[in-house]
Amino acid sequence: MTPQGLPSSSTLDIPAVSDVPRHIAVIMDGNGRWAKQRKLPRVAGHTKGVARVREIVEACVLAGIEHLTLFAFSSENWRRPADEVSKLMELFMQALEREVDRLHRNGIRLRIIGDKTRFNARLQHLIREAEALTAGNKRLTLTVAANYGGRWDILQAFNAWLRDHPGGREITELGLTPYLSMADAPEPDLFIRTGGEQRISNFLLWQLAYTELYFTPTLWPDFDAKELDRAMAWYRQRERRFGRTSEQVHVG
Ligand code: IPE
Ligand code: IPE
Ligand code: MG
């Protein structure tokens, strides 16, 4: 949404751009390889990864970022071995139990996006409690994408629109936007993927239309505040044209 509360879209309007991204979206990849390099079980990498989340959230608050969106578990990650999936769910529950008070004290609003119906009742309950507790916080919105897929998001938005418009035959871009999971955030300015792969892996497909894409070989458990600074310095060098020529951008 724009500050006026109207839905916005980078393909319809040219957003205001500043040196500090308003919204950073991250694929936190490389936990398994980090553990393997140390001859540890994969879950050790995930545990270290959670600690990095804490550090990066704090760094984003200090940098004045408004929205941080983290990909924690994709709709395709269910394909992993059952014991890894259940350990990831356990870690997610633990993090909600242990970290939410601190987030709240720091003025952070927590949101979980994704198909939550597949989670067990306890996890769904923890999610609801955390979202309700932190709903009024304004300093930073931390969105965690869990059982999230970009295609799922577009389809659930489309289906929700159809429910609200029985007999509707045509949907517009601005018609769909309010139904997407990230409707109340500006589109990401900066996307970061750690772990060296250069792909989107079904993350925010719609919202990344004009996002600057930063890929680093650094594994997520090694991605510290300095690495975040490096990504933001790279971002400051980008020329965001949104379809225009460079000359037009400089005329303003
Ligand atoms: C990212 O790290 C965490 C999740 C997908 C949950 P990975 O577990 O994918 O780590 P690699 O890619 O195997 O190193
Ligand atoms: C993407 O990482 C999902 C998350 C980080 C949660 P993956 O490691 O699952 O991605 P692929 O399968 O290598 O593309
Ligand atoms: Mg991976």
Coordinates of C-alpha atoms and ligand atoms in Angstrom, one line a residue:
M1 CA 0.0 0.0 0.0
T2 CA 1.1 3.6 -0.5
P3 CA 1.2 5.8 2.6
Q4 CA -2.3 6.9 1.6
G5 CA -3.4 3.3 2.0
L6 CA -3.9 2.8 -1.8
P7 CA -2.6 -0.4 -3.3
S8 CA 0.6 0.3 -5.4
S9 CA 2.3 -1.5 -8.2
S10 CA 5.7 -0.8 -9.7
T11 CA 4.4 -1.7 -13.2
L12 CA 1.7 0.9 -12.9
D13 CA 3.4 3.7 -11.0
I14 CA 7.1 4.6 -10.6
P15 CA 7.8 4.2 -6.8
A16 CA 9.9 6.8 -5.0
V17 CA 13.4 5.5 -4.5
S18 CA 15.8 6.3 -1.7
D19 CA 19.3 5.1 -0.8
V20 CA 18.0 3.0 2.0
P21 CA 15.7 0.2 0.9
R22 CA 12.2 0.3 2.5
H23 CA 11.7 -3.4 2.1
I24 CA 14.3 -6.2 2.0
A25 CA 13.4 -9.7 1.1
V26 CA 15.8 -12.6 1.8
I27 CA 16.1 -16.2 0.8
M28 CA 18.2 -17.6 3.7
D29 CA 20.0 -20.4 1.9
G30 CA 23.0 -22.5 2.7
N31 CA 22.3 -23.8 6.3
G32 CA 22.8 -27.5 5.2
R33 CA 26.1 -26.8 3.4
W34 CA 27.4 -24.8 6.4
A35 CA 26.7 -27.8 8.7
K36 CA 28.2 -30.3 6.2
Q37 CA 31.4 -28.3 6.0
R38 CA 31.7 -28.7 9.7
K39 CA 30.7 -32.4 9.7
L40 CA 27.6 -31.5 11.7
P41 CA 24.0 -32.6 11.2
R42 CA 22.0 -30.3 8.9
V43 CA 19.9 -29.2 11.8
A44 CA 23.0 -27.5 13.4
G45 CA 23.0 -25.2 10.4
H46 CA 19.4 -24.4 10.8
T47 CA 20.0 -23.6 14.5
K48 CA 22.9 -21.3 13.6
G49 CA 20.6 -19.8 11.0
V50 CA 18.0 -18.8 13.6
A51 CA 20.7 -16.9 15.5
R52 CA 21.6 -15.0 12.3
V53 CA 18.0 -14.0 11.9
R54 CA 18.1 -12.3 15.3
E55 CA 21.3 -10.4 14.3
I56 CA 19.9 -9.3 10.9
V57 CA 16.6 -8.2 12.3
E58 CA 18.5 -6.0 14.8
A59 CA 20.7 -4.6 12.0
C60 CA 17.6 -3.8 9.9
V61 CA 16.0 -1.9 12.8
L62 CA 19.2 0.2 13.2
A63 CA 19.4 0.8 9.5
G64 CA 15.8 2.1 9.4
I65 CA 14.4 -0.6 7.2
E66 CA 10.6 -0.7 7.3
H67 CA 10.0 -4.2 6.1
L68 CA 12.1 -7.3 6.3
T69 CA 10.7 -10.5 4.7
L70 CA 12.5 -13.8 5.3
F71 CA 11.9 -17.1 3.4
A72 CA 12.0 -19.7 6.1
F73 CA 10.2 -22.7 4.5
S74 CA 9.0 -23.1 1.0
S75 CA 5.9 -25.0 -0.2
E76 CA 8.5 -27.3 -1.8
N77 CA 10.5 -27.9 1.3
W78 CA 8.0 -30.7 2.4
R79 CA 9.9 -32.8 -0.1
R80 CA 12.8 -33.0 2.3
P81 CA 13.4 -36.0 4.6
A82 CA 10.7 -36.2 7.3
D83 CA 13.1 -35.8 10.2
E84 CA 14.5 -32.6 8.7
V85 CA 11.0 -31.2 8.2
S86 CA 10.0 -32.0 11.7
K87 CA 13.2 -30.4 13.1
L88 CA 12.5 -27.3 11.1
M89 CA 9.0 -27.1 12.5
E90 CA 10.3 -27.6 16.1
L91 CA 12.8 -24.8 15.5
F92 CA 10.1 -22.6 14.2
M93 CA 7.9 -23.2 17.3
Q94 CA 10.9 -22.7 19.6
A95 CA 11.8 -19.4 17.9
L96 CA 8.2 -18.2 18.3
E97 CA 8.2 -19.2 22.0
R98 CA 11.5 -17.6 22.8
E99 CA 11.8 -14.6 20.5
V100 CA 8.4 -13.0 20.3
D101 CA 8.7 -11.0 23.6
R102 CA 12.0 -9.5 22.5
L103 CA 10.5 -8.6 19.1
H104 CA 7.6 -6.9 20.9
R105 CA 9.8 -5.0 23.3
N106 CA 11.7 -3.7 20.3
G107 CA 8.6 -2.4 18.5
I108 CA 8.6 -5.1 15.8
R109 CA 5.5 -6.4 14.2
L110 CA 5.6 -10.1 13.2
R111 CA 3.6 -11.6 10.4
I112 CA 3.7 -15.1 9.0
I113 CA 2.7 -15.6 5.3
G114 CA 2.0 -18.9 3.6
D115 CA -0.5 -21.7 3.8
K116 CA -0.7 -22.1 7.5
T117 CA -3.4 -24.8 7.4
R118 CA -0.7 -27.5 7.0
F119 CA 0.9 -26.6 10.3
N120 CA 0.0 -28.5 13.5
A121 CA -2.5 -26.9 15.9
R122 CA 0.2 -25.7 18.4
L123 CA 2.2 -23.9 15.7
Q124 CA -0.9 -22.3 14.3
H125 CA -1.8 -21.1 17.8
L126 CA 1.7 -19.7 18.4
I127 CA 1.5 -17.8 15.1
R128 CA -1.9 -16.3 16.0
E129 CA -0.7 -15.2 19.4
A130 CA 2.5 -13.7 18.1
E131 CA 0.7 -11.8 15.4
A132 CA -1.9 -10.5 17.8
L133 CA 0.6 -9.4 20.4
T134 CA 2.8 -7.4 17.9
A135 CA 0.0 -6.2 15.6
G136 CA 0.3 -2.5 16.7
N137 CA 4.1 -2.2 16.4
K138 CA 5.4 0.2 13.9
R139 CA 9.2 0.2 14.0
L140 CA 9.8 -2.7 11.6
T141 CA 7.5 -5.3 10.1
L142 CA 9.2 -8.7 10.1
T143 CA 7.4 -11.1 7.7
V144 CA 8.3 -14.7 7.8
A145 CA 7.3 -16.8 4.8
A146 CA 6.5 -20.3 5.9
N147 CA 4.9 -23.0 3.7
Y148 CA 4.9 -20.1 1.2
G149 CA 5.1 -20.3 -2.5
G150 CA 4.8 -17.4 -5.0
R151 CA 2.4 -19.4 -7.2
W152 CA 0.3 -20.3 -4.2
D153 CA 0.1 -16.6 -3.3
I154 CA -1.1 -15.5 -6.7
L155 CA -3.7 -18.3 -6.8
Q156 CA -5.0 -17.7 -3.3
A157 CA -5.4 -14.0 -4.1
F158 CA -7.2 -14.8 -7.3
N159 CA -9.6 -17.2 -5.5
A160 CA -10.2 -14.8 -2.7
W161 CA -11.1 -12.1 -5.3
L162 CA -13.5 -14.5 -7.0
R163 CA -15.2 -15.2 -3.7
D164 CA -15.7 -11.4 -3.2
H165 CA -16.8 -10.9 -6.8
P166 CA -19.2 -13.8 -7.6
G167 CA -19.6 -13.9 -11.4
G168 CA -16.6 -11.6 -11.8
R169 CA -15.0 -12.2 -15.2
E170 CA -11.9 -10.0 -15.4
I171 CA -9.4 -9.0 -12.7
T172 CA -7.1 -6.0 -12.9
E173 CA -3.6 -5.7 -11.4
L174 CA -4.9 -3.2 -8.8
G175 CA -7.9 -5.4 -8.2
L176 CA -5.6 -8.4 -7.3
T177 CA -3.0 -6.5 -5.3
P178 CA -5.0 -6.1 -2.0
Y179 CA -5.5 -9.9 -1.9
L180 CA -1.8 -10.8 -2.1
S181 CA -0.1 -11.9 1.1
M182 CA 2.2 -8.8 1.1
A183 CA -0.6 -6.3 0.3
D184 CA 0.2 -4.0 3.1
A185 CA 3.9 -3.6 2.3
P186 CA 5.7 -1.8 -0.6
E187 CA 7.2 -4.2 -3.1
P188 CA 10.7 -5.3 -2.1
D189 CA 13.5 -2.9 -3.1
L190 CA 16.3 -5.3 -2.4
F191 CA 16.3 -9.1 -2.7
I192 CA 19.1 -11.0 -1.1
R193 CA 19.9 -14.7 -1.7
T194 CA 22.7 -16.3 0.3
G195 CA 24.3 -19.6 -0.5
G196 CA 25.4 -19.0 -4.0
E197 CA 22.3 -20.2 -6.0
Q198 CA 20.9 -17.6 -8.5
R199 CA 17.2 -18.5 -8.5
I200 CA 14.0 -17.3 -7.0
S201 CA 12.8 -20.8 -5.8
N202 CA 9.1 -19.8 -6.0
F203 CA 9.5 -16.9 -3.5
L204 CA 7.6 -13.6 -4.0
L205 CA 7.0 -14.0 -7.8
W206 CA 4.6 -11.1 -8.2
Q207 CA 6.3 -8.7 -5.9
L208 CA 9.8 -9.1 -7.2
A209 CA 8.9 -7.6 -10.6
Y210 CA 11.2 -4.6 -10.2
T211 CA 13.3 -5.6 -7.2
E212 CA 17.1 -5.4 -7.3
L213 CA 18.5 -8.9 -7.0
Y214 CA 21.6 -9.5 -5.0
F215 CA 23.3 -12.9 -4.8
T216 CA 26.1 -13.8 -2.5
P217 CA 28.0 -17.1 -2.0
T218 CA 28.1 -16.5 1.7
L219 CA 26.1 -19.2 3.5
W220 CA 23.2 -17.9 5.6
P221 CA 24.8 -19.0 9.0
D222 CA 27.8 -16.7 8.1
F223 CA 25.7 -13.8 6.9
D224 CA 26.3 -11.1 9.5
A225 CA 25.5 -7.3 9.8
K226 CA 28.7 -6.5 7.8
E227 CA 27.4 -8.7 4.9
L228 CA 24.1 -6.9 5.1
D229 CA 25.9 -3.5 4.8
R230 CA 27.7 -4.8 1.8
A231 CA 24.4 -5.7 0.1
M232 CA 23.0 -2.3 1.0
A233 CA 26.1 -0.6 -0.4
W234 CA 25.6 -2.6 -3.7
Y235 CA 21.9 -1.5 -3.7
R236 CA 22.9 2.2 -3.5
Q237 CA 24.9 1.8 -6.7
R238 CA 21.9 0.5 -8.7
E239 CA 20.1 2.8 -11.1
R240 CA 16.4 1.9 -10.8
R241 CA 14.9 2.8 -14.1
F242 CA 11.4 1.1 -14.0
G243 CA 11.4 0.9 -17.8
R244 CA 12.7 4.5 -18.4
T245 CA 16.0 5.5 -20.0
S246 CA 18.9 6.5 -17.8
E247 CA 18.6 10.1 -19.1
Q248 CA 15.0 10.2 -18.0
V249 CA 15.9 9.0 -14.5
H250 CA 18.5 11.8 -14.2
V251 CA 16.1 14.5 -15.3
G252 CA 13.8 13.2 -12.5
Ligands
IPE1 C1 18.0 -23.0 3.8 O1 19.1 -23.7 3.9 C2 17.0 -23.3 4.9 C3 15.8 -23.9 4.4 C4 15.5 -24.2 3.2 C5 14.8 -24.3 5.4 P1 19.2 -25.2 3.2 O2 18.7 -26.2 4.2 O3 18.5 -25.2 1.9 O4 20.8 -25.3 3.0 P2 21.5 -25.9 1.8 O5 21.0 -25.2 0.5 O6 21.2 -27.4 1.8 O7 22.9 -25.7 2.0
IPE2 C1 14.6 -21.8 -0.7 O1 15.8 -22.6 -0.4 C2 13.7 -21.8 0.4 C3 14.2 -21.3 1.7 C4 15.3 -20.7 1.9 C5 13.2 -21.4 2.7 P1 15.9 -24.1 -1.0 O2 17.3 -24.6 -0.6 O3 14.8 -24.9 -0.6 O4 15.9 -23.8 -2.6 P2 16.2 -24.8 -3.8 O5 15.4 -26.0 -3.7 O6 17.7 -25.1 -3.7 O7 15.9 -24.0 -5.0
MG3 MG 19.1 -24.8 0.0

